[in-house]
Coordinates of C-alpha atoms and ligand atoms in Angstrom, one line a residue:
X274 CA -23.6 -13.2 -21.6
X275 CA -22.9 -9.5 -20.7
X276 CA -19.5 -8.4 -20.1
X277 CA -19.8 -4.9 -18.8
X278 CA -18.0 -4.5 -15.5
X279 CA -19.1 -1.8 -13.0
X280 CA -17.2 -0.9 -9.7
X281 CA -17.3 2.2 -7.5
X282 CA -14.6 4.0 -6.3
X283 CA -13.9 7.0 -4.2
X284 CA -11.5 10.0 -4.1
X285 CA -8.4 10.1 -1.7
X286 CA -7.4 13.2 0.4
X287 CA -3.3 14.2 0.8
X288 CA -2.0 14.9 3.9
X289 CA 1.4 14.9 2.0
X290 CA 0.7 16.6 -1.6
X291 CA 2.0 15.6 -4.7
X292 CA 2.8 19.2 -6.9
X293 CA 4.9 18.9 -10.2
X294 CA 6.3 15.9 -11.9
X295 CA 9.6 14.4 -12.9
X296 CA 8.6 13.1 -15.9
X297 CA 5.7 14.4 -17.8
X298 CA 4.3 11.4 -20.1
X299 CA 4.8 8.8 -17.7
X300 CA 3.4 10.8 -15.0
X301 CA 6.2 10.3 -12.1
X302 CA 6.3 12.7 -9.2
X303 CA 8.7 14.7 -7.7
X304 CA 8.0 13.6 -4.0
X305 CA 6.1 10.9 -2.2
X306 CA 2.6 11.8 -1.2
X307 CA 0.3 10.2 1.6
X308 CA -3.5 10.1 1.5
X309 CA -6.8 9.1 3.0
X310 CA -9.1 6.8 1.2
X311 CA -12.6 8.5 1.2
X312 CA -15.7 6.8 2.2
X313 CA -18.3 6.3 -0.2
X314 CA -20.4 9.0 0.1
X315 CA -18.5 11.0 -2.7
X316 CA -18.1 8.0 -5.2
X317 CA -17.5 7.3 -9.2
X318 CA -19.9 4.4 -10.7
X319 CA -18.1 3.5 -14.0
X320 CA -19.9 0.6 -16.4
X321 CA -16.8 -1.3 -19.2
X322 CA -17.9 -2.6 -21.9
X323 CA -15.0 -4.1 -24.2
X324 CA -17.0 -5.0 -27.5
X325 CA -16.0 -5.7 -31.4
X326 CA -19.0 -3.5 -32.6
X327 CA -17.1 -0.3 -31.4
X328 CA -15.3 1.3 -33.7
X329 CA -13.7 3.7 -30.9
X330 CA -13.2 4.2 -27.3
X331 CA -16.8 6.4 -26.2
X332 CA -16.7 7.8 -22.8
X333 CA -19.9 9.2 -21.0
X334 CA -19.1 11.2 -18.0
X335 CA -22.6 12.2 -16.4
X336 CA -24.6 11.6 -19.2
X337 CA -22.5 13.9 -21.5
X338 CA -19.9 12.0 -24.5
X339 CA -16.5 13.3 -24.3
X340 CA -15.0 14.4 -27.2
X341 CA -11.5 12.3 -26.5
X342 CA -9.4 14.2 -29.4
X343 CA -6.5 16.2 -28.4
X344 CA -8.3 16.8 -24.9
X345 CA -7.6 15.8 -21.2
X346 CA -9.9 13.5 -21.4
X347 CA -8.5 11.3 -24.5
X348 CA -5.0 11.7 -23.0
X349 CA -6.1 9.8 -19.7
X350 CA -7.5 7.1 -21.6
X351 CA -3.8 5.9 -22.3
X352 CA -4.9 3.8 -19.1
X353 CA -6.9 1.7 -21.1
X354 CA -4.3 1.1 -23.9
X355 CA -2.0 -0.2 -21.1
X356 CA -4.1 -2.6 -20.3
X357 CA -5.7 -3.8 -23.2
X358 CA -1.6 -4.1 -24.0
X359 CA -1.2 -6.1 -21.2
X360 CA -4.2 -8.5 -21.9
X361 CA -3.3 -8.7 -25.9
X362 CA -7.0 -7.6 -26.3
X363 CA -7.6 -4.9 -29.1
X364 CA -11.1 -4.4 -28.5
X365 CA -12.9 -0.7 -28.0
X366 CA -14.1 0.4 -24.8
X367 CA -17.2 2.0 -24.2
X368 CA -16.8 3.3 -20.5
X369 CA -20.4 5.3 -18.4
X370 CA -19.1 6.8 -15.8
X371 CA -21.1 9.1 -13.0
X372 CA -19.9 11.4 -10.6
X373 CA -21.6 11.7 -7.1
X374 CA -20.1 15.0 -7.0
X375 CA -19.1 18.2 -9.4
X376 CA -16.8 17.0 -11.9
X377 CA -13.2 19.4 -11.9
X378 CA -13.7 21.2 -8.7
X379 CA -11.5 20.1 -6.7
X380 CA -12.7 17.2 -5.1
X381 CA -10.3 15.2 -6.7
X382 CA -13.3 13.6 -9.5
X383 CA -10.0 12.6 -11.9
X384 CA -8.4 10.4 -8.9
X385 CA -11.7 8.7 -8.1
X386 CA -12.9 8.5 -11.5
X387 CA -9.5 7.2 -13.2
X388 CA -9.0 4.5 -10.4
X389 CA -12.4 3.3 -10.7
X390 CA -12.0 2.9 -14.8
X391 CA -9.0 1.2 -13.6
X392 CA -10.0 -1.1 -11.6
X393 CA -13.6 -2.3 -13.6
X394 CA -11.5 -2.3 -17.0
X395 CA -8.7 -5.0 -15.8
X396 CA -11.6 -6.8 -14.5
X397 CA -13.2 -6.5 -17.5
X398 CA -10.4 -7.8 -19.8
X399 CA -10.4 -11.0 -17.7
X400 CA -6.8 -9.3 -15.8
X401 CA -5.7 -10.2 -12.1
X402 CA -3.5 -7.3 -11.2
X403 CA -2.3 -6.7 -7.9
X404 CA -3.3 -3.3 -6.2
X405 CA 0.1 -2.2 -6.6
X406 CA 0.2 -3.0 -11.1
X407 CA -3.1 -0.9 -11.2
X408 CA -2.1 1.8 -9.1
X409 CA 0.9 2.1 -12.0
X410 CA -1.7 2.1 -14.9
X411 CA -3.9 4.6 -13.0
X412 CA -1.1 6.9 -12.4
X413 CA -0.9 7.5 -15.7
X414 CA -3.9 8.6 -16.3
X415 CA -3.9 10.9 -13.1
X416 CA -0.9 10.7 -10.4
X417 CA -3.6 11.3 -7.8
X418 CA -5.8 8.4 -9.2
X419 CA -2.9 5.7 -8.4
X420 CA -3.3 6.7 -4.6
X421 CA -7.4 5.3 -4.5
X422 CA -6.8 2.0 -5.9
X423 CA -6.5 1.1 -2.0
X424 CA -8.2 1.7 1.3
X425 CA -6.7 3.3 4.4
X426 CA -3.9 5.2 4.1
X427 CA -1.8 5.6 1.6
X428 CA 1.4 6.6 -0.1
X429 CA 2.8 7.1 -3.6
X430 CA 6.7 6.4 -3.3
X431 CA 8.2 8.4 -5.8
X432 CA 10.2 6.1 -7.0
X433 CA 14.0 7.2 -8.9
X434 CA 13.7 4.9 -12.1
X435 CA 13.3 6.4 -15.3
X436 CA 10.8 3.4 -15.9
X437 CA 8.6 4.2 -13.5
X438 CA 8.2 1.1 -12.6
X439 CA 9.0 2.3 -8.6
X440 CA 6.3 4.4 -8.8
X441 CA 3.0 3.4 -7.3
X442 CA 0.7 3.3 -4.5
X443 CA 1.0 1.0 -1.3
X444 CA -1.2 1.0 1.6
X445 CA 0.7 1.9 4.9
X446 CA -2.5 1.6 7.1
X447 CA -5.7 -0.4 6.9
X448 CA -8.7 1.4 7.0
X449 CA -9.7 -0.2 10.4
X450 CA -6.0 0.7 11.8
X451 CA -7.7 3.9 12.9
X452 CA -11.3 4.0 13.1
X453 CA -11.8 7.4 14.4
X454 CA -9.8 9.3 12.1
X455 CA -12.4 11.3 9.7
X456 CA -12.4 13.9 7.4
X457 CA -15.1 16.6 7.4
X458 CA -15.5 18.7 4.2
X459 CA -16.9 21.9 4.3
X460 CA -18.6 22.8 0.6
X461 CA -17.9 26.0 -0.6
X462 CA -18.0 26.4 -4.2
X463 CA -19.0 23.6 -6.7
X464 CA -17.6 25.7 -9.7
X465 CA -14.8 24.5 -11.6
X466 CA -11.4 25.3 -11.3
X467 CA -9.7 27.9 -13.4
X468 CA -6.3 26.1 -13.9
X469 CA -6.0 22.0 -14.5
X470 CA -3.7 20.6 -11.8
X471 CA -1.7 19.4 -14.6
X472 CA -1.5 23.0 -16.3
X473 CA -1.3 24.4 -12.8
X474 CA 2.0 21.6 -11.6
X475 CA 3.6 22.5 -14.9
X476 CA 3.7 26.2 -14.8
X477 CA 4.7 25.7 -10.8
X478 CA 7.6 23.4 -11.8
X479 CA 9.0 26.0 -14.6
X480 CA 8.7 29.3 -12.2
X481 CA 8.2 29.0 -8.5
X482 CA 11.5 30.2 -6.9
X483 CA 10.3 28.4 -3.2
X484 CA 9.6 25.2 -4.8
X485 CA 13.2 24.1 -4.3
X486 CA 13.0 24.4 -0.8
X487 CA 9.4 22.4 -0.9
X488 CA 11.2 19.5 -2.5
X489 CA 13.9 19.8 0.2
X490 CA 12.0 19.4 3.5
X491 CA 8.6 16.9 1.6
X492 CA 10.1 13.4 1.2
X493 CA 11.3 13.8 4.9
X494 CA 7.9 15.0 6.1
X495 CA 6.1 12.0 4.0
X496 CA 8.2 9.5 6.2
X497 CA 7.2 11.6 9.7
X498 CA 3.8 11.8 8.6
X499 CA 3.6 7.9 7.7
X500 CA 5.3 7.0 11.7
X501 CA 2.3 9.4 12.9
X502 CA -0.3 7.5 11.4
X503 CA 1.5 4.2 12.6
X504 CA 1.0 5.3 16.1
X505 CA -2.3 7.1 15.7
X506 CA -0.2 10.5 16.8
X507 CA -3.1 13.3 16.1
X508 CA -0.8 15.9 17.2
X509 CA 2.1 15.3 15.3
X510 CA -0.6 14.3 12.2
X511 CA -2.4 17.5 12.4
X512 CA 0.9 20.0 12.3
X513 CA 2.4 18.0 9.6
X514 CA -1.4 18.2 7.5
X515 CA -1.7 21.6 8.3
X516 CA 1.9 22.9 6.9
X517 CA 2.2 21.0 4.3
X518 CA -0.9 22.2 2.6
X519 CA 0.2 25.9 3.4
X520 CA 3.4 25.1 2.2
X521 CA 1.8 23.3 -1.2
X522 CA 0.1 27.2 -1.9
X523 CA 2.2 29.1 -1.1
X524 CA 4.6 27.6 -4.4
X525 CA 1.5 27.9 -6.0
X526 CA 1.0 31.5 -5.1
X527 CA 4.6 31.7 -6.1
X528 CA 4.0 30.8 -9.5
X529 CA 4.1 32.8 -12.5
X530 CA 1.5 34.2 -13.0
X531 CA 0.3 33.3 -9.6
X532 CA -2.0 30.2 -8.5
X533 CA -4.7 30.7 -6.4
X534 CA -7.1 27.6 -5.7
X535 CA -8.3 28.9 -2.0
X536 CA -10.2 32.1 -1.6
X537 CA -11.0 34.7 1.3
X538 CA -13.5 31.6 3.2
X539 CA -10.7 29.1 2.9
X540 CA -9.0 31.5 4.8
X541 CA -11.4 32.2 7.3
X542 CA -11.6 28.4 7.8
X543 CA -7.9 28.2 8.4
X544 CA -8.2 31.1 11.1
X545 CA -11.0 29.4 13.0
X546 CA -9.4 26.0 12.8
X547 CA -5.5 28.2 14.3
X548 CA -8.0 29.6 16.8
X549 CA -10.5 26.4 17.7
X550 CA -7.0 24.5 18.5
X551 CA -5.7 27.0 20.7
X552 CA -8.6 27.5 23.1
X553 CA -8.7 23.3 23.0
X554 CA -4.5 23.5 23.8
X555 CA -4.0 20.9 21.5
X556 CA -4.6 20.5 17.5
X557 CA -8.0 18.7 17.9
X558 CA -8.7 20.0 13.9
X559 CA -6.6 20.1 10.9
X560 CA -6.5 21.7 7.5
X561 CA -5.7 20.5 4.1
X562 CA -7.2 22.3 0.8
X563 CA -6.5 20.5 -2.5
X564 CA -6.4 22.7 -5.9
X565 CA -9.5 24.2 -4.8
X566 CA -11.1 26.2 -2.0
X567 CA -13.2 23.5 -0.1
X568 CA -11.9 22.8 3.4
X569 CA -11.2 19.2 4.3
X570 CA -11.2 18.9 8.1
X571 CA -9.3 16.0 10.0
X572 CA -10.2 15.7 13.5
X573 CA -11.1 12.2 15.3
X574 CA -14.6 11.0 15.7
X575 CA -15.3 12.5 18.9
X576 CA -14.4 16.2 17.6
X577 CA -16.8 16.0 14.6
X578 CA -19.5 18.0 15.8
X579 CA -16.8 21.0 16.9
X580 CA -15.7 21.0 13.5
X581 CA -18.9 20.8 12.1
X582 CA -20.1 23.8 14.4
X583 CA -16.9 25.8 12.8
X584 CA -17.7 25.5 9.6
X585 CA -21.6 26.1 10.2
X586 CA -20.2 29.6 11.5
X587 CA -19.0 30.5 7.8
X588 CA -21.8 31.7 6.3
X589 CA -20.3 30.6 2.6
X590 CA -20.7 26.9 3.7
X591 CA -22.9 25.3 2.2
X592 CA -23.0 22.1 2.7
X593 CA -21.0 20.1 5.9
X594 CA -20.0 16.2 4.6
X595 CA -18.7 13.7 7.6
X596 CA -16.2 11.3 5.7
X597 CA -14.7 8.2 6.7
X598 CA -11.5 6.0 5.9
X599 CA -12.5 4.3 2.8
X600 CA -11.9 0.5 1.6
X601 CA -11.0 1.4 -1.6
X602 CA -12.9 0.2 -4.9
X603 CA -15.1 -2.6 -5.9
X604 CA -16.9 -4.4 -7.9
X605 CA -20.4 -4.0 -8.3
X606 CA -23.5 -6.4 -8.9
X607 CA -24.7 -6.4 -12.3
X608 CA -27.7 -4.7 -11.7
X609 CA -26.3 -2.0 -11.2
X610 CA -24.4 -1.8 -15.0
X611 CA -25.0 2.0 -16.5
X612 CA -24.7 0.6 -20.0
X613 CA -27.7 -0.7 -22.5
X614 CA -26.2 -2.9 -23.9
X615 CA -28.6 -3.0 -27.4
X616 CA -28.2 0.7 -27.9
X617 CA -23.8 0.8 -26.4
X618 CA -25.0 4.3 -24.5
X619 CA -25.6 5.0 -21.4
X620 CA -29.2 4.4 -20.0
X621 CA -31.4 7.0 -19.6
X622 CA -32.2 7.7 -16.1
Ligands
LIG42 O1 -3.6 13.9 -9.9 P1 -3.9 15.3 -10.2 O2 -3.3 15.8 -11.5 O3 -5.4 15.6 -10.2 O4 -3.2 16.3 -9.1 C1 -3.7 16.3 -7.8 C2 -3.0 17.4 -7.0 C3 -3.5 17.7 -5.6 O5 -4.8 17.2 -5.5 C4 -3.5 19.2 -5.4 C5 -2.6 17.1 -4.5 C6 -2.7 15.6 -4.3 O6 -1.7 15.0 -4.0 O7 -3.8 15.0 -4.5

């Protein structure tokens, strides 16, 4: 019998952005951060295979084998040490893994793609972990990653031990607490990003001079932003989405040398958002850009198509995605495995 696991997963959103680290190699945060589950219409597929006959871990991210020395790549796969620790299983991995979207451009492909190994390799080491003991081992393979190993909405308490053991993901609201909250992405540019978060977070951490006062006002807007989302409070939602994802470029603009992930349309998207609020007297649209310069859009249901019109208007759009609250990952029929299991590669499409 087969046992290669696949699951799907999906990339979160912050509201509340998580920027530098308190501890490097266990990959523990500075501040609490609070994010949307994404539908599935950007989505990881990831195939496990745990077998004797590999001699090594092999990874396949669309189509292409990684080269796991001494890269990214081979450091995030400390996720599946952890748990083949935890299962007392020493077998190899051979892990197929496909992107729905571009891979490093911002659309958060490590979050997605690290909580989906995640959650198909503890299934397929025979492990029952809680949501919360695999948002640990995903978060350190990719803090971000920890925060999409549950629907709704969700936050990544810091935590203060040294352990990290305090550190992980809980869901504050299901994803049917509020229905009509969506995100609409506006595609820009699918090229990938000139600085890795985790180069970009370091050199923020060592040189930013305003990133003191970012840790001093964050942890208090994480709690006001989680009461918001409680009560389904757009208004108080939107301001607190809006300036904390100013707030998270301008440290990195204060860098040195300086960050930028946004360019001249993110702007332009932020000025007709400022502008489309103030004609509706109220913020029916919000702003958040990750390390990169797509526009994610949070409006309710009812305000999709004014968004949409706004970012039809910028003529560098090229592409307009309606996103829901996401349930978080699963596991797939196998049918849908990406491995041949004869050959141990991928299958050719
Ligand atoms: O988890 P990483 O290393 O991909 O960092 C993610 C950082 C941001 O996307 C910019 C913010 C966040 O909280 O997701």
């Amino acid at each position: 019998m087969s046992d290669i696991v696949t699951a799907v997963g999906t990339p979160n959103i912050a509201l509340i952005k998580y920027w530098g680290k308190r501890d490097e190699k266990l990959i523990l945060p500075t501040n609490s951060s609070v994010s949307m589950t994404l539908d599935e219409q950007l989505n990881t597929k990831t195939s496990v295979l745990f077998s004797n006959r590999l001699k090594e871990d092999r990874v396949y991210i669309n189509g292409e084998l990684q080269n796991t020395r001494g890269t990214e790549v081979g450091e995030r796969l400390v996720c599946l040490d952890i748990l083949r620790r935890i299962a007392k299983d020493k077998r190899h991995a051979l892990v197929v893994s496909e992107n729905s979207f571009p891979t490093g451009s911002g659309f958060a492909s490590s979050a997605s793609g690290l909580a989906t190994l995640v959650y198909a390799a503890s299934k397929g080491l025979g492990l029952r972990l809680s949501g919360k003991e695999m948002s640990i081992v995903a978060r350190r393979g990719s803090g971000s990653a920890c925060r999409s190993l549950m629907g709704g909405m969700v936050r990544w308490r810091k935590g203060v031990k040294a352990d990290g053991s305090d550190s992980y993901a809980e869901q504050i609201t299901k994803p049917d607490h509020w229905p009509e909250l969506m995100n609409v992405v506006g595609i820009l540019s699918a090229s990938k990003k000139k600085f890795s978060s985790r180069a970009g977070m370091r050199q923020t951490e060592r040189t930013s001079i305003l990133y003191r006062s970012r840790m001093a006002y964050v942890e208090d807007a994480a709690s006001r932003l989680t009461a918001a989302l409680k009560k389904r409070d757009f208004q108080t939602l939107g301001e607190i989405t809006m300036r904390d994802s100013n707030n998270m470029h301008s440290v990195m603009l204060d860098t040195w040398p300086p960050l930028f992930y946004m360019n001249d349309n993110s702007k332009e998207v932020i000025y007709k958002v400022h502008e489309l609020n103030e004609s509706e007297g109220k913020i029916i649209a919000a702003y958040t850009f990750d390390a990169g310069p797509n526009p994610h859009i949070l409006t309710l249901r009812r305000n999709v198509n004014k968004v949409t019109r706004l970012l039809d208007e910028v003529d560098a759009v090229q592409k307009v995605l309606k996103l829901s609250m996401g349930n978080g990952p699963r596991i797939l029929d196998r049918s849908e495995s990406l491995i041949d299991e004869r050959s141990l590669k991928p299958f050719k499409n």
